[in-house]
Structures are given as C-alpha cells and as structure tokens.
Amino acid sequence: MGKLKRTFTYVFLSVVSLVSIFPFLWMLVSATNKSVDVTKGKLTFGTYLIDNFKKLSDTIDLGTAFWNSAKISIITTVLALLVASLAGYGFEIFRTKSKDIVFNILLMSMMIPFAALMVPLFKMFASIAGTFPGLGVNTLPAVILPTFTTAFLIFFFRQSTKMFPRELLEAGRIDGLRELGLFFRIYMPTMKTTYAAAGIITFMSSWNSYLWPLIVLQTPEKKTIPLLISNLGSSYSPDYGVIMTAVVISTIPTALVFFLMQKHFVAGMTGSVK
C-alpha cells in the first residue's frame, strides 16, 4: 500500500511539473520555428532561431529597449529595497502609539487597484513637466517613482523583522552605533535572505511591468521590452516566431536573477534570518 501511494505521488507530481513547465518549453520551441509552424502547433525544435533573431533586430531597437528595461528595473529594485526595509524596520523596532494605525492604513491601500490611480498619476506628472522637465511624462523617473515600493514589500519586511534578534541591536547600541549605523551595519547583513526574496519579486515585477509604462512612455526610444513585444503582436499578420524569440530574450534576465538567488529566495520567503 505504501509503495502504491508513493508511485501515485510521483506520477501526480510529474504530471503537475510537466503542465507547469510546458508553456516555457513551448516558448523555446516556437522561437526556433517559422510563424506558420507555430500556428500549426508544432512541438519540435526547428532551425529558424537565427532568422527570427535577425528579423527581430531589423524590426525593433532591441538594445535600447533592453537598456531601458534594465535601468528601470535596477533603480526600482534598489530604491524599493532601501525604502521598504527602512519602513519595515521602523514599524517593528520602534514603539509609538500611532504606529499600528498608520500601518493599518498602509495595508488598506493594498485594496486600491493601480488602475484607479493611473489617471491622477498621469495628470500629476503632466502638470509638473513645466516645472521639473526631468520628472514629467515620457521620462524614466515618471515610470519609477509611483511603483518603486509597495505596501506589500513594507509588510514583508516588517514580518521578517519580527524574527530579527534584538540582542544584536542592543549590543550595537552598547558599542556606540546610532540607529542608521545599526540598520546598515547589523540589520542589512543579517537580513540578506529577506533582501534577496524582496529583490527578486521587485525586479521581476518591474521588468515585466506593462500598463503604467504604456501610458507614461510616449516615444520609441523610451520604450521597454514588454511594450515592444506588444507592438510586435499588434500588426495585421504577426510573425509568431519573431514574437517568441523576443519573449525568450526578455525572459533571460529574470530567469538569471531568480536562479542565481534561488537559495536566498527560498530562505527569505520562509522567514529565515542569517
């Protein structure tokens, strides 16, 4: 009976794994085939990967879009980790009467869909373009500032900080460290797994962001990878082989970030403190 149960478990997990990984495999296979083969549902690798890449390079400025996405994602991730960790640290370490009220209001903001904020945000950035041209519509700061941190990240850091050993902070205060010194020299190195998990989540979210960049970025030289991929699919007769090649290329950075930091990500999500 135990052997039968174990066999059923392995079969079930194999089927679930195959279903989960199939879209990724289909994407890789499609990138090596012609558009007509993709529409026919061909599931074997072809020989058109180089041709698809050449067509893609001739159709869009891939390097500029890649660089734009990289700048936005890296800056967003760095700012998000710094601000969210400072906020989470402050909410958990310091004791004030109004702390929980402010934190509950912050959590309530998670119920507001971003779509409801887009029109006010766009009007705000359009109105300040005359005073601060570098912060107006069609600039990278306009993409980064509204999205570089979220209530979820602050909540994530606060929950992880609950398991932070307070004895380390007390020892640092005895040694003469001020609060910022405690944060940067003790808290950040100790919470590296939490930073890794939050960094992966933020980077992937920023790299794949579509709706807000679509609204605020208005010239081709400012476009990001997801926007250009969307443009490839909006033609009258889209070349699916080229589109899948672009999707594969756009997936490489997020896949590298995830696999390089996978161990830290798992530890951070489970609340480990190193």
Short mmCIF file of C-alpha atoms in Angstrom, two decimals:
data_model
loop_
_atom_site.label_atom_id
_atom_site.label_comp_id
_atom_site.label_asym_id
_atom_site.label_seq_id
_atom_site.Cartn_x
_atom_site.Cartn_y
_atom_site.Cartn_z
CA MET A 1 0.00 0.00 0.00
CA GLY A 2 2.84 2.37 0.85
CA LYS A 3 4.60 1.62 -2.44
CA LEU A 4 1.39 2.24 -4.42
CA LYS A 5 0.85 5.55 -2.64
CA ARG A 6 4.42 6.61 -3.34
CA THR A 7 4.07 5.68 -7.02
CA PHE A 8 0.84 7.68 -7.32
CA THR A 9 2.54 10.68 -5.68
CA TYR A 10 5.45 10.57 -8.12
CA VAL A 11 3.10 10.26 -11.11
CA PHE A 12 0.95 13.15 -9.89
CA LEU A 13 3.97 15.40 -9.24
CA SER A 14 5.43 14.52 -12.68
CA VAL A 15 2.18 15.47 -14.41
CA VAL A 16 1.90 18.74 -12.47
CA SER A 17 5.55 19.56 -13.23
CA LEU A 18 5.04 18.89 -16.93
CA VAL A 19 1.94 21.09 -17.05
CA SER A 20 3.81 23.88 -15.23
CA ILE A 21 6.88 23.79 -17.45
CA PHE A 22 5.06 23.24 -20.76
CA PRO A 23 4.45 26.96 -21.55
CA PHE A 24 8.17 27.67 -21.10
CA LEU A 25 9.15 24.72 -23.33
CA TRP A 26 6.58 25.76 -25.94
CA MET A 27 8.05 29.28 -25.92
CA LEU A 28 11.57 27.91 -26.57
CA VAL A 29 10.35 25.59 -29.32
CA SER A 30 8.32 28.33 -31.01
CA ALA A 31 11.32 30.66 -31.10
CA THR A 32 13.09 28.17 -33.38
CA ASN A 33 10.22 27.76 -35.86
CA LYS A 34 8.52 29.82 -38.55
CA SER A 35 5.28 31.62 -37.82
CA VAL A 36 3.25 29.11 -39.82
CA ASP A 37 4.73 26.23 -37.82
CA VAL A 38 3.83 27.96 -34.55
CA THR A 39 0.21 28.45 -35.63
CA LYS A 40 0.04 24.77 -36.62
CA GLY A 41 1.12 23.80 -33.11
CA LYS A 42 4.49 22.26 -33.99
CA LEU A 43 6.11 20.93 -30.80
CA THR A 44 9.58 20.06 -32.10
CA PHE A 45 12.59 22.34 -32.39
CA GLY A 46 13.21 23.97 -35.76
CA THR A 47 16.13 25.71 -37.46
CA TYR A 48 14.86 29.28 -37.74
CA LEU A 49 16.15 30.77 -34.46
CA ILE A 50 18.86 32.85 -36.16
CA ASP A 51 16.45 34.01 -38.89
CA ASN A 52 13.90 35.02 -36.27
CA PHE A 53 16.55 36.92 -34.32
CA LYS A 54 17.66 38.80 -37.46
CA LYS A 55 14.07 39.76 -38.25
CA LEU A 56 13.60 40.89 -34.67
CA SER A 57 16.75 43.05 -34.78
CA ASP A 58 15.61 44.63 -38.05
CA THR A 59 12.11 45.31 -36.69
CA ILE A 60 12.83 46.89 -33.30
CA ASP A 61 15.71 48.57 -31.50
CA LEU A 62 16.26 45.67 -29.13
CA GLY A 63 19.38 47.08 -27.46
CA THR A 64 17.74 50.39 -26.48
CA ALA A 65 14.61 48.66 -25.16
CA PHE A 66 16.74 46.20 -23.20
CA TRP A 67 18.76 49.03 -21.68
CA ASN A 68 15.62 50.99 -20.76
CA SER A 69 14.13 47.96 -19.02
CA ALA A 70 17.39 47.26 -17.21
CA LYS A 71 17.73 50.84 -15.93
CA ILE A 72 14.15 50.99 -14.71
CA SER A 73 14.27 47.56 -13.07
CA ILE A 74 17.62 48.01 -11.32
CA ILE A 75 16.87 51.51 -9.99
CA THR A 76 13.36 50.46 -8.91
CA THR A 77 14.71 47.40 -7.10
CA VAL A 78 17.45 49.32 -5.25
CA LEU A 79 15.05 52.08 -4.15
CA ALA A 80 12.34 49.59 -3.19
CA LEU A 81 14.68 47.53 -1.01
CA LEU A 82 16.05 50.60 0.75
CA VAL A 83 12.72 52.35 1.40
CA ALA A 84 10.67 49.23 2.20
CA SER A 85 13.30 47.80 4.56
CA LEU A 86 13.67 51.13 6.38
CA ALA A 87 9.90 51.34 6.77
CA GLY A 88 9.54 47.72 7.87
CA TYR A 89 12.41 48.12 10.32
CA GLY A 90 10.88 51.27 11.77
CA PHE A 91 7.39 49.82 12.10
CA GLU A 92 8.66 46.80 14.02
CA ILE A 93 11.56 48.14 16.08
CA PHE A 94 10.21 51.47 17.31
CA ARG A 95 7.21 51.76 19.63
CA THR A 96 4.73 54.61 19.20
CA LYS A 97 1.02 55.00 19.90
CA SER A 98 0.06 55.74 16.30
CA LYS A 99 2.30 53.12 14.68
CA ASP A 100 -0.35 50.43 14.27
CA ILE A 101 -2.90 52.94 12.97
CA VAL A 102 -0.51 54.15 10.28
CA PHE A 103 0.43 50.58 9.38
CA ASN A 104 -3.23 49.53 9.08
CA ILE A 105 -3.92 52.48 6.79
CA LEU A 106 -0.92 51.40 4.73
CA LEU A 107 -2.30 47.86 4.45
CA MET A 108 -5.71 49.22 3.44
CA SER A 109 -4.05 50.93 0.48
CA MET A 110 -3.38 47.46 -0.95
CA MET A 111 -7.10 47.21 -1.68
CA ILE A 112 -6.94 50.13 -4.12
CA PRO A 113 -6.27 48.83 -7.66
CA PHE A 114 -3.47 50.59 -9.50
CA ALA A 115 -5.83 51.18 -12.43
CA ALA A 116 -7.78 53.60 -10.22
CA LEU A 117 -4.63 55.65 -9.61
CA MET A 118 -3.35 55.88 -13.18
CA VAL A 119 -5.36 58.92 -14.31
CA PRO A 120 -4.46 61.07 -11.23
CA LEU A 121 -0.82 59.99 -11.50
CA PHE A 122 -0.67 60.82 -15.20
CA LYS A 123 -2.24 64.25 -14.61
CA MET A 124 0.22 64.90 -11.78
CA PHE A 125 3.29 64.08 -13.88
CA ALA A 126 1.90 66.00 -16.86
CA SER A 127 1.32 69.08 -14.66
CA ILE A 128 4.82 69.14 -13.17
CA ALA A 129 6.53 68.72 -16.55
CA GLY A 130 6.81 72.52 -16.94
CA THR A 131 8.42 73.00 -13.53
CA PHE A 132 10.52 69.83 -13.42
CA PRO A 133 11.07 68.58 -17.02
CA GLY A 134 13.07 65.61 -15.78
CA LEU A 135 10.08 64.30 -13.81
CA GLY A 136 7.39 64.80 -16.44
CA VAL A 137 5.66 62.38 -18.76
CA ASN A 138 7.92 60.29 -21.03
CA THR A 139 10.79 60.14 -18.52
CA LEU A 140 12.21 57.23 -16.60
CA PRO A 141 11.54 58.84 -13.17
CA ALA A 142 7.85 59.02 -14.13
CA VAL A 143 7.91 55.23 -14.51
CA ILE A 144 9.93 54.53 -11.38
CA LEU A 145 8.57 56.90 -8.71
CA PRO A 146 4.94 55.64 -8.50
CA THR A 147 5.93 51.97 -8.38
CA PHE A 148 9.32 51.66 -6.68
CA THR A 149 7.85 50.40 -3.42
CA THR A 150 4.58 48.88 -2.28
CA ALA A 151 2.65 48.24 0.90
CA PHE A 152 3.28 44.54 0.37
CA LEU A 153 7.07 44.98 0.49
CA ILE A 154 6.84 47.04 3.69
CA PHE A 155 4.59 44.37 5.21
CA PHE A 156 7.02 41.67 4.05
CA PHE A 157 9.99 43.37 5.71
CA ARG A 158 8.08 44.06 8.91
CA GLN A 159 7.01 40.42 9.23
CA SER A 160 10.58 39.24 8.63
CA THR A 161 11.90 41.74 11.18
CA LYS A 162 9.75 40.10 13.86
CA MET A 163 12.30 37.25 13.89
CA PHE A 164 15.30 39.57 13.98
CA PRO A 165 17.40 39.01 17.17
CA ARG A 166 17.06 42.24 19.17
CA GLU A 167 20.17 41.33 21.15
CA LEU A 168 22.27 42.36 18.14
CA LEU A 169 20.77 45.84 18.21
CA GLU A 170 21.36 46.17 21.95
CA ALA A 171 24.97 45.08 21.51
CA GLY A 172 25.39 47.65 18.73
CA ARG A 173 23.95 50.43 20.88
CA ILE A 174 26.35 49.50 23.69
CA ASP A 175 29.21 49.78 21.16
CA GLY A 176 28.06 53.31 20.32
CA LEU A 177 26.27 52.78 17.00
CA ARG A 178 23.44 55.15 16.10
CA GLU A 179 20.20 53.94 14.50
CA LEU A 180 21.38 54.30 10.90
CA GLY A 181 24.59 52.52 11.81
CA LEU A 182 22.57 49.69 13.37
CA PHE A 183 20.46 49.46 10.25
CA PHE A 184 23.24 49.46 7.66
CA ARG A 185 25.90 47.54 9.60
CA ILE A 186 23.84 45.00 11.54
CA TYR A 187 20.29 44.74 10.20
CA MET A 188 21.01 44.65 6.46
CA PRO A 189 23.76 41.96 6.55
CA THR A 190 21.68 39.82 8.90
CA MET A 191 18.52 40.05 6.75
CA LYS A 192 20.20 39.28 3.43
CA THR A 193 17.82 36.41 2.62
CA THR A 194 14.83 38.73 3.05
CA TYR A 195 16.51 41.29 0.78
CA ALA A 196 17.14 38.57 -1.81
CA ALA A 197 13.50 37.46 -1.84
CA ALA A 198 12.19 41.03 -1.99
CA GLY A 199 14.74 41.91 -4.67
CA ILE A 200 13.67 39.05 -6.93
CA ILE A 201 9.98 39.90 -6.54
CA THR A 202 10.57 43.60 -7.25
CA PHE A 203 12.93 43.07 -10.19
CA MET A 204 10.61 40.61 -11.92
CA SER A 205 7.59 42.83 -11.35
CA SER A 206 9.39 45.91 -12.68
CA TRP A 207 10.90 44.10 -15.68
CA ASN A 208 7.50 42.73 -16.74
CA SER A 209 5.55 45.94 -15.97
CA TYR A 210 3.36 46.92 -18.91
CA LEU A 211 0.34 49.10 -18.11
CA TRP A 212 1.95 52.13 -16.45
CA PRO A 213 4.96 52.32 -18.85
CA LEU A 214 2.49 52.04 -21.75
CA ILE A 215 0.69 55.15 -20.51
CA VAL A 216 3.62 57.32 -19.44
CA LEU A 217 6.27 56.46 -22.08
CA GLN A 218 5.33 58.02 -25.40
CA THR A 219 8.36 57.91 -27.72
CA PRO A 220 10.01 54.81 -29.28
CA GLU A 221 13.45 55.50 -27.77
CA LYS A 222 11.94 55.30 -24.25
CA LYS A 223 10.02 52.05 -24.74
CA THR A 224 10.76 48.96 -22.65
CA ILE A 225 10.90 45.32 -23.72
CA PRO A 226 7.26 44.44 -22.83
CA LEU A 227 5.99 47.43 -24.83
CA LEU A 228 7.95 46.48 -27.93
CA ILE A 229 6.81 42.86 -27.69
CA SER A 230 3.23 44.12 -27.51
CA ASN A 231 3.83 46.19 -30.66
CA LEU A 232 5.09 43.08 -32.47
CA GLY A 233 1.81 41.31 -31.78
CA SER A 234 -0.40 44.22 -32.84
CA SER A 235 0.30 44.03 -36.58
CA TYR A 236 -2.21 42.66 -39.08
CA SER A 237 -0.21 39.45 -39.62
CA PRO A 238 2.11 38.95 -36.61
CA ASP A 239 5.18 36.77 -37.00
CA TYR A 240 4.83 34.44 -34.03
CA GLY A 241 8.33 33.03 -34.41
CA VAL A 242 9.80 36.53 -34.05
CA ILE A 243 7.47 37.31 -31.14
CA MET A 244 8.51 34.16 -29.29
CA THR A 245 12.17 34.96 -29.91
CA ALA A 246 11.62 38.37 -28.30
CA VAL A 247 9.83 36.75 -25.36
CA VAL A 248 12.71 34.32 -24.83
CA ILE A 249 15.25 37.17 -24.84
CA SER A 250 13.13 39.21 -22.42
CA THR A 251 12.89 36.21 -20.07
CA ILE A 252 16.65 35.70 -19.77
CA PRO A 253 17.37 38.47 -17.18
CA THR A 254 14.56 37.47 -14.83
CA ALA A 255 15.48 33.79 -15.12
CA LEU A 256 19.14 34.55 -14.34
CA VAL A 257 18.24 36.68 -11.33
CA PHE A 258 15.92 34.00 -9.97
CA PHE A 259 18.25 31.03 -10.44
CA LEU A 260 21.32 32.87 -9.11
CA MET A 261 19.44 33.86 -5.94
CA GLN A 262 17.15 30.86 -5.65
CA LYS A 263 18.52 29.58 -2.32
CA HIS A 264 18.30 33.01 -0.72
CA PHE A 265 14.80 33.45 -2.17
CA VAL A 266 13.50 30.25 -0.58
CA ALA A 267 15.11 31.13 2.76
CA GLY A 268 13.72 34.66 2.63
CA MET A 269 10.19 33.53 1.84
CA THR A 270 10.25 31.11 4.76
CA GLY A 271 11.41 33.87 7.10
CA SER A 272 14.96 32.69 7.74
CA VAL A 273 17.43 35.12 9.32
CA LYS A 274 21.11 34.59 8.55
#
